Amino acid sequence: MEKMRLVVVGAAGRMGQMLVKAIAASDGATLAGALERPGSPALGRDAGEVAGLGALGVKIADDPLKALLDADGVIDFSVPAVTVEIAALAAQARIVHVIGTTGLSPSDLDKLEAAARHATLIRSGNMSLGVNLLAGLVKKVAATLGADWDIEILEMHHRMKVDAPSGTALLLGEAAAAGREVALSDVSVRQRDGHTGARKPGDIGFATLRGGSVVGDHSVIFAGAGERIELVHRAEDRSIFANGAVRAALWGRGQKPGIYAMADVLGL
Ligand SMILES: NC(=O)C1=CN([C@@H]2O[C@H](COP(=O)(O)OP(=O)(O)OC[C@H]3O[C@@H](n4cnc5c(N)ncnc54)[C@H](OP(=O)(O)O)[C@@H]3O)[C@@H](O)[C@H]2O)C=CC1
Ligand SMILES: O=C(O)C1=N[C@H](C(=O)O)C[C@H](O)C1
């Protein structure tokens, strides 16, 4: 089969550069385009050089319509407004759209649902194998322990991260809520400040730390009376997300339009 032609959105960003490297190292995919915002200083530069690889012959451009014309898929770790726009274009082109972008609002998610009528969308707050396995464990532990065990999710990321709680924290919260057969939106507590009163039984709490260069640390804490279980994932290198995203794109090539998760890709 011919190599899958992939476009990277946000190609000069932290994840974009990792994606360019992961595609270059992949047997099944080739870089067909690289996008940045209008006015970006990266426009016109070779995407491989920006990623520190040497020239790949793909210049960073700012026209998504043109870039997607000749692509089989697009990998997008950018910002919510751009991701929604790219999903609509992926639907027009009937191609695969791998979405790593976090911080999407409910209305953004509705727009992705609409795009998924024609595009194959694979979206996950975390594309690593480790976190997706952890989510399965969290679901199982939450289902096993009674509601007298309190669930708290703690995350820490680098100082440049702009959204909170992280997409991964929310993914793990969804897994815990699914284990308890409740809707996360009914039980989640995203912030505490001042005289909050005692913790409500059944709540799933989130706490956010930001600082330095932390790639991504997540702990799911099950706190019982007299004992505590902590399930922890520490990302040490962004290549785990980029490799997962390329794997998702290749998997998506054979799928019908719809919205899929990383668990589908990994067969979990
Ligand atoms: N699901 C997962 O596994 C992971 C998800 N993420 C998520 O990916 C997203 C990006 O993270 P990260 O790489 O650290 O962030 P960066 O800010 O480093 O990268 C985002 C890139 O998108 C660019 N961008 C902005 N507007 C446009 C546009 N109109 N067209 C094309 N590109 C544009 C930005 O350019 P500029 O800076 O010039 O605005 C920037 O280069 C975040 O939401 C993050 O949470 C991150 C890691 C793993
Ligand atoms: O912004 C990041 O860096 C990361 N974002 C994702 C998230 O919001 O969970 C995944 C990873 O933790 C890194």
Short mmCIF file of C-alpha atoms and ligand atoms in Angstrom, two decimals:
data_model
loop_
_atom_site.label_atom_id
_atom_site.label_comp_id
_atom_site.label_asym_id
_atom_site.label_seq_id
_atom_site.Cartn_x
_atom_site.Cartn_y
_atom_site.Cartn_z
CA MET A 1 0.00 0.00 0.00
CA GLU A 2 1.16 3.55 -0.74
CA LYS A 3 2.42 5.57 2.19
CA MET A 4 -0.28 7.62 3.91
CA ARG A 5 0.15 11.32 3.08
CA LEU A 6 -0.18 13.29 6.31
CA VAL A 7 -0.42 17.01 7.04
CA VAL A 8 0.70 18.34 10.44
CA VAL A 9 -1.19 21.30 11.91
CA GLY A 10 0.89 23.48 14.24
CA ALA A 11 4.07 22.03 12.73
CA ALA A 12 6.40 24.46 14.52
CA GLY A 13 4.85 23.82 17.95
CA ARG A 14 6.16 21.52 20.68
CA MET A 15 4.03 18.59 19.47
CA GLY A 16 4.13 19.59 15.80
CA GLN A 17 7.90 19.14 15.68
CA MET A 18 7.63 15.73 17.37
CA LEU A 19 4.97 14.73 14.83
CA VAL A 20 7.15 15.72 11.88
CA LYS A 21 9.90 13.50 13.32
CA ALA A 22 7.51 10.60 14.02
CA ILE A 23 6.13 10.73 10.46
CA ALA A 24 9.65 10.86 8.99
CA ALA A 25 10.57 7.77 11.03
CA SER A 26 7.41 5.87 10.09
CA ASP A 27 7.36 3.17 7.39
CA GLY A 28 3.70 3.75 6.60
CA ALA A 29 3.41 7.55 6.38
CA THR A 30 4.97 10.49 4.64
CA LEU A 31 4.78 14.22 5.38
CA ALA A 32 2.58 15.87 2.75
CA GLY A 33 2.09 19.27 4.33
CA ALA A 34 2.81 21.42 7.37
CA LEU A 35 0.62 24.24 8.62
CA GLU A 36 1.06 27.22 10.91
CA ARG A 37 -1.05 30.33 11.52
CA PRO A 38 -0.98 33.30 9.12
CA GLY A 39 1.87 35.61 10.20
CA SER A 40 3.83 32.85 11.95
CA PRO A 41 7.61 33.34 11.68
CA ALA A 42 7.82 29.65 10.67
CA LEU A 43 5.99 30.19 7.34
CA GLY A 44 8.13 29.27 4.34
CA ARG A 45 10.63 27.30 6.42
CA ASP A 46 11.20 23.60 5.78
CA ALA A 47 9.22 21.56 8.36
CA GLY A 48 12.06 19.07 8.74
CA GLU A 49 14.56 21.82 9.48
CA VAL A 50 12.24 23.39 12.05
CA ALA A 51 11.97 19.97 13.73
CA GLY A 52 15.77 19.64 13.77
CA LEU A 53 15.89 16.83 11.20
CA GLY A 54 17.27 18.52 8.10
CA ALA A 55 15.27 19.43 4.99
CA LEU A 56 12.29 17.21 4.07
CA GLY A 57 11.17 19.34 1.12
CA VAL A 58 7.92 20.40 2.82
CA LYS A 59 7.53 24.13 3.46
CA ILE A 60 5.36 25.33 6.32
CA ALA A 61 2.29 27.08 4.87
CA ASP A 62 -0.86 28.79 6.15
CA ASP A 63 -3.54 27.54 3.72
CA PRO A 64 -5.26 24.44 5.17
CA LEU A 65 -7.64 24.01 2.22
CA LYS A 66 -4.73 23.72 -0.20
CA ALA A 67 -2.72 21.46 2.10
CA LEU A 68 -5.57 19.00 2.64
CA LEU A 69 -6.37 18.68 -1.09
CA ASP A 70 -3.56 16.22 -1.59
CA ALA A 71 -3.62 14.43 1.77
CA ASP A 72 -4.99 11.17 3.20
CA GLY A 73 -5.00 12.51 6.73
CA VAL A 74 -4.17 15.36 9.05
CA ILE A 75 -2.68 15.28 12.55
CA ASP A 76 -3.63 18.22 14.66
CA PHE A 77 -2.21 19.25 18.03
CA SER A 78 -3.04 22.95 17.95
CA VAL A 79 -5.79 25.07 19.52
CA PRO A 80 -9.56 24.42 19.69
CA ALA A 81 -10.69 27.05 17.13
CA VAL A 82 -8.26 25.68 14.54
CA THR A 83 -9.17 22.06 15.27
CA VAL A 84 -12.85 22.77 14.63
CA GLU A 85 -11.99 24.44 11.31
CA ILE A 86 -9.70 21.57 10.26
CA ALA A 87 -12.40 19.01 11.14
CA ALA A 88 -14.83 20.73 8.76
CA LEU A 89 -12.20 20.66 5.99
CA ALA A 90 -11.38 17.02 6.74
CA ALA A 91 -15.10 16.27 6.33
CA GLN A 92 -15.16 18.00 2.93
CA ALA A 93 -12.09 16.04 1.87
CA ARG A 94 -13.38 12.81 3.53
CA ILE A 95 -10.05 12.08 5.16
CA VAL A 96 -8.68 11.05 8.58
CA HIS A 97 -8.31 13.74 11.24
CA VAL A 98 -6.29 12.80 14.35
CA ILE A 99 -7.03 15.30 17.12
CA GLY A 100 -4.68 15.73 20.07
CA THR A 101 -5.81 19.27 20.87
CA THR A 102 -7.23 19.63 24.40
CA GLY A 103 -9.40 22.31 26.01
CA LEU A 104 -12.29 21.81 23.55
CA SER A 105 -15.64 23.24 24.71
CA PRO A 106 -18.98 21.37 24.51
CA SER A 107 -19.86 23.45 21.44
CA ASP A 108 -16.52 22.54 19.81
CA LEU A 109 -17.32 18.88 20.47
CA ASP A 110 -20.73 19.28 18.79
CA LYS A 111 -18.97 20.63 15.70
CA LEU A 112 -16.62 17.64 15.69
CA GLU A 113 -19.65 15.32 15.87
CA ALA A 114 -21.03 17.04 12.76
CA ALA A 115 -17.71 16.70 10.92
CA ALA A 116 -17.56 13.01 11.83
CA ARG A 117 -20.46 12.31 9.50
CA HIS A 118 -17.93 12.46 6.65
CA ALA A 119 -14.47 12.42 8.22
CA THR A 120 -12.79 9.73 10.31
CA LEU A 121 -11.95 11.54 13.54
CA ILE A 122 -9.73 10.00 16.20
CA ARG A 123 -9.62 12.16 19.30
CA SER A 124 -7.91 11.58 22.62
CA GLY A 125 -6.67 13.81 25.42
CA ASN A 126 -3.66 11.53 25.51
CA MET A 127 -2.30 9.41 22.65
CA SER A 128 0.16 7.37 24.74
CA LEU A 129 -0.22 3.65 25.31
CA GLY A 130 0.51 4.05 29.03
CA VAL A 131 -2.27 6.52 29.77
CA ASN A 132 -4.83 4.58 27.79
CA LEU A 133 -3.93 1.41 29.70
CA LEU A 134 -4.11 3.39 32.93
CA ALA A 135 -7.62 4.56 32.04
CA GLY A 136 -8.72 0.90 31.87
CA LEU A 137 -7.22 0.27 35.32
CA VAL A 138 -8.88 3.38 36.76
CA LYS A 139 -12.28 2.25 35.47
CA LYS A 140 -11.79 -1.18 37.02
CA VAL A 141 -10.62 0.14 40.40
CA ALA A 142 -13.46 2.68 40.54
CA ALA A 143 -15.97 -0.06 39.76
CA THR A 144 -14.50 -2.34 42.43
CA LEU A 145 -14.25 0.14 45.29
CA GLY A 146 -17.37 1.52 46.93
CA ALA A 147 -18.40 5.17 46.90
CA ASP A 148 -16.84 5.51 50.38
CA TRP A 149 -13.49 5.73 48.55
CA ASP A 150 -12.89 9.30 47.41
CA ILE A 151 -11.40 9.86 43.93
CA GLU A 152 -9.06 12.79 43.29
CA ILE A 153 -7.07 13.44 40.11
CA LEU A 154 -3.86 15.44 40.27
CA GLU A 155 -1.95 16.64 37.20
CA MET A 156 1.20 18.65 36.62
CA HIS A 157 2.41 20.15 33.32
CA HIS A 158 4.99 22.62 32.02
CA ARG A 159 4.52 26.35 32.53
CA MET A 160 3.38 26.96 28.91
CA LYS A 161 0.26 24.79 29.07
CA VAL A 162 -2.85 26.91 28.51
CA ASP A 163 -5.80 24.64 29.46
CA ALA A 164 -6.85 23.02 32.75
CA PRO A 165 -7.66 20.41 33.83
CA SER A 166 -5.54 18.61 31.25
CA GLY A 167 -7.21 16.49 28.59
CA THR A 168 -5.64 13.46 30.24
CA ALA A 169 -7.04 14.33 33.67
CA LEU A 170 -10.49 14.58 32.11
CA LEU A 171 -10.01 11.28 30.26
CA LEU A 172 -9.05 9.61 33.55
CA GLY A 173 -12.01 11.29 35.27
CA GLU A 174 -14.33 9.92 32.57
CA ALA A 175 -12.86 6.45 33.16
CA ALA A 176 -13.45 6.71 36.93
CA ALA A 177 -16.99 7.98 36.38
CA ALA A 178 -17.70 5.15 33.91
CA GLY A 179 -16.47 2.65 36.53
CA ARG A 180 -18.98 4.12 38.97
CA GLU A 181 -21.68 4.31 36.29
CA VAL A 182 -22.22 8.05 36.76
CA ALA A 183 -21.80 11.03 34.43
CA LEU A 184 -18.58 12.92 35.14
CA SER A 185 -20.39 16.24 34.64
CA ASP A 186 -22.65 15.40 37.62
CA VAL A 187 -19.82 14.70 40.07
CA SER A 188 -16.74 16.64 38.97
CA VAL A 189 -15.26 19.33 41.21
CA ARG A 190 -12.71 21.33 39.27
CA GLN A 191 -11.65 23.87 41.86
CA ARG A 192 -11.72 24.49 45.60
CA ASP A 193 -11.01 27.76 47.35
CA GLY A 194 -11.99 29.24 50.70
CA HIS A 195 -14.54 27.65 53.03
CA THR A 196 -15.70 24.84 50.76
CA GLY A 197 -17.44 22.67 53.33
CA ALA A 198 -16.75 18.95 53.64
CA ARG A 199 -16.20 16.82 50.58
CA LYS A 200 -19.42 15.48 49.05
CA PRO A 201 -19.51 11.66 48.80
CA GLY A 202 -19.16 10.55 45.17
CA ASP A 203 -17.39 13.69 43.96
CA ILE A 204 -14.44 13.30 41.60
CA GLY A 205 -12.00 16.12 42.30
CA PHE A 206 -9.38 17.68 40.02
CA ALA A 207 -6.24 19.56 41.04
CA THR A 208 -3.86 21.29 38.65
CA LEU A 209 -0.16 22.19 39.01
CA ARG A 210 1.85 24.14 36.41
CA GLY A 211 5.59 24.75 36.31
CA GLY A 212 8.93 24.24 34.61
CA SER A 213 9.29 21.73 31.81
CA VAL A 214 7.13 18.84 33.10
CA VAL A 215 5.91 16.88 30.05
CA GLY A 216 2.86 15.48 31.86
CA ASP A 217 2.31 13.79 35.25
CA HIS A 218 -1.04 12.34 36.31
CA SER A 219 -2.11 10.62 39.55
CA VAL A 220 -5.49 9.11 40.27
CA ILE A 221 -5.85 8.84 44.04
CA PHE A 222 -8.41 6.55 45.64
CA ALA A 223 -8.60 7.65 49.27
CA GLY A 224 -10.35 5.32 51.69
CA ALA A 225 -10.63 5.31 55.48
CA GLY A 226 -7.15 4.37 56.70
CA GLU A 227 -5.63 3.52 53.30
CA ARG A 228 -4.96 5.02 49.87
CA ILE A 229 -4.30 3.70 46.36
CA GLU A 230 -2.49 5.90 43.82
CA LEU A 231 -2.27 5.08 40.11
CA VAL A 232 0.37 7.22 38.43
CA HIS A 233 1.59 7.95 34.89
CA ARG A 234 4.59 10.13 34.13
CA ALA A 235 5.29 11.15 30.54
CA GLU A 236 9.01 11.65 30.05
CA ASP A 237 9.13 12.41 26.33
CA ARG A 238 6.59 13.87 23.88
CA SER A 239 7.49 11.17 21.34
CA ILE A 240 5.00 8.86 23.13
CA PHE A 241 2.14 11.14 22.04
CA ALA A 242 3.48 11.64 18.50
CA ASN A 243 4.03 7.92 17.91
CA GLY A 244 0.51 7.23 19.18
CA ALA A 245 -0.91 9.87 16.84
CA VAL A 246 0.83 8.42 13.76
CA ARG A 247 -0.37 4.96 14.74
CA ALA A 248 -3.91 6.37 15.05
CA ALA A 249 -3.72 7.97 11.58
CA LEU A 250 -2.59 4.70 9.96
CA TRP A 251 -5.36 2.79 11.77
CA GLY A 252 -7.94 5.39 10.75
CA ARG A 253 -7.23 4.93 7.05
CA GLY A 254 -9.32 1.74 6.99
CA GLN A 255 -12.21 3.00 9.13
CA LYS A 256 -15.65 4.40 8.29
CA PRO A 257 -16.42 8.05 9.14
CA GLY A 258 -17.14 8.60 12.84
CA ILE A 259 -15.45 9.61 16.06
CA TYR A 260 -13.03 7.12 17.53
CA ALA A 261 -10.86 7.07 20.65
CA MET A 262 -7.31 5.87 21.22
CA ALA A 263 -8.77 2.84 22.99
CA ASP A 264 -10.30 1.81 19.62
CA VAL A 265 -6.91 2.20 17.91
CA LEU A 266 -5.15 0.15 20.58
CA GLY A 267 -7.91 -2.47 20.77
CA LEU A 268 -8.36 -1.89 24.52
N1 LIG B 1 -3.54 14.31 23.11
C1 LIG B 1 -2.23 14.24 23.42
O1 LIG B 1 -1.64 13.15 23.51
C2 LIG B 1 -1.49 15.51 23.62
C3 LIG B 1 -2.15 16.70 23.46
N2 LIG B 1 -1.47 17.87 23.53
C4 LIG B 1 -2.24 19.06 23.23
O2 LIG B 1 -1.83 19.55 21.94
C5 LIG B 1 -2.04 20.94 21.89
C6 LIG B 1 -0.74 21.63 21.44
O3 LIG B 1 0.24 21.46 22.42
P1 LIG B 1 1.73 22.02 22.20
O4 LIG B 1 2.32 21.43 20.98
O5 LIG B 1 2.40 21.84 23.51
O6 LIG B 1 1.41 23.57 21.99
P2 LIG B 1 2.19 24.62 21.08
O7 LIG B 1 1.65 25.96 21.43
O8 LIG B 1 3.67 24.40 21.17
O9 LIG B 1 1.74 24.22 19.59
C7 LIG B 1 0.55 24.63 18.98
C8 LIG B 1 0.93 25.12 17.60
O10 LIG B 1 -0.25 25.41 16.86
C9 LIG B 1 0.02 26.62 16.16
N3 LIG B 1 -1.15 27.29 15.63
C10 LIG B 1 -1.89 28.31 16.17
N4 LIG B 1 -2.83 28.72 15.30
C11 LIG B 1 -2.68 27.98 14.17
C12 LIG B 1 -3.33 27.97 12.91
N5 LIG B 1 -4.34 28.82 12.62
N6 LIG B 1 -2.90 27.08 11.98
C13 LIG B 1 -1.90 26.24 12.24
N7 LIG B 1 -1.21 26.22 13.42
C14 LIG B 1 -1.61 27.08 14.36
C15 LIG B 1 0.77 27.46 17.20
O11 LIG B 1 1.39 28.58 16.60
P3 LIG B 1 1.69 29.91 17.49
O12 LIG B 1 2.49 29.47 18.66
O13 LIG B 1 2.44 30.78 16.54
O14 LIG B 1 0.34 30.45 17.87
C16 LIG B 1 1.75 26.42 17.69
O15 LIG B 1 2.89 26.31 16.86
C17 LIG B 1 -2.53 21.36 23.27
O16 LIG B 1 -3.94 21.42 23.26
C18 LIG B 1 -2.07 20.22 24.16
O17 LIG B 1 -2.80 20.07 25.33
C19 LIG B 1 -0.14 17.92 23.80
C20 LIG B 1 0.55 16.77 24.00
C21 LIG B 1 -0.07 15.47 23.94
O1 LIG B 2 -0.22 20.32 26.84
C1 LIG B 2 0.50 19.31 27.05
O2 LIG B 2 1.73 19.40 27.09
C2 LIG B 2 -0.15 18.00 27.19
N1 LIG B 2 -1.42 17.93 26.96
C3 LIG B 2 -2.24 16.78 27.03
C4 LIG B 2 -3.26 16.94 28.12
O3 LIG B 2 -3.88 18.03 28.19
O4 LIG B 2 -3.48 16.02 28.89
C5 LIG B 2 -1.44 15.49 27.10
C6 LIG B 2 -0.15 15.57 27.84
O5 LIG B 2 -0.38 15.41 29.19
C7 LIG B 2 0.66 16.81 27.51
#
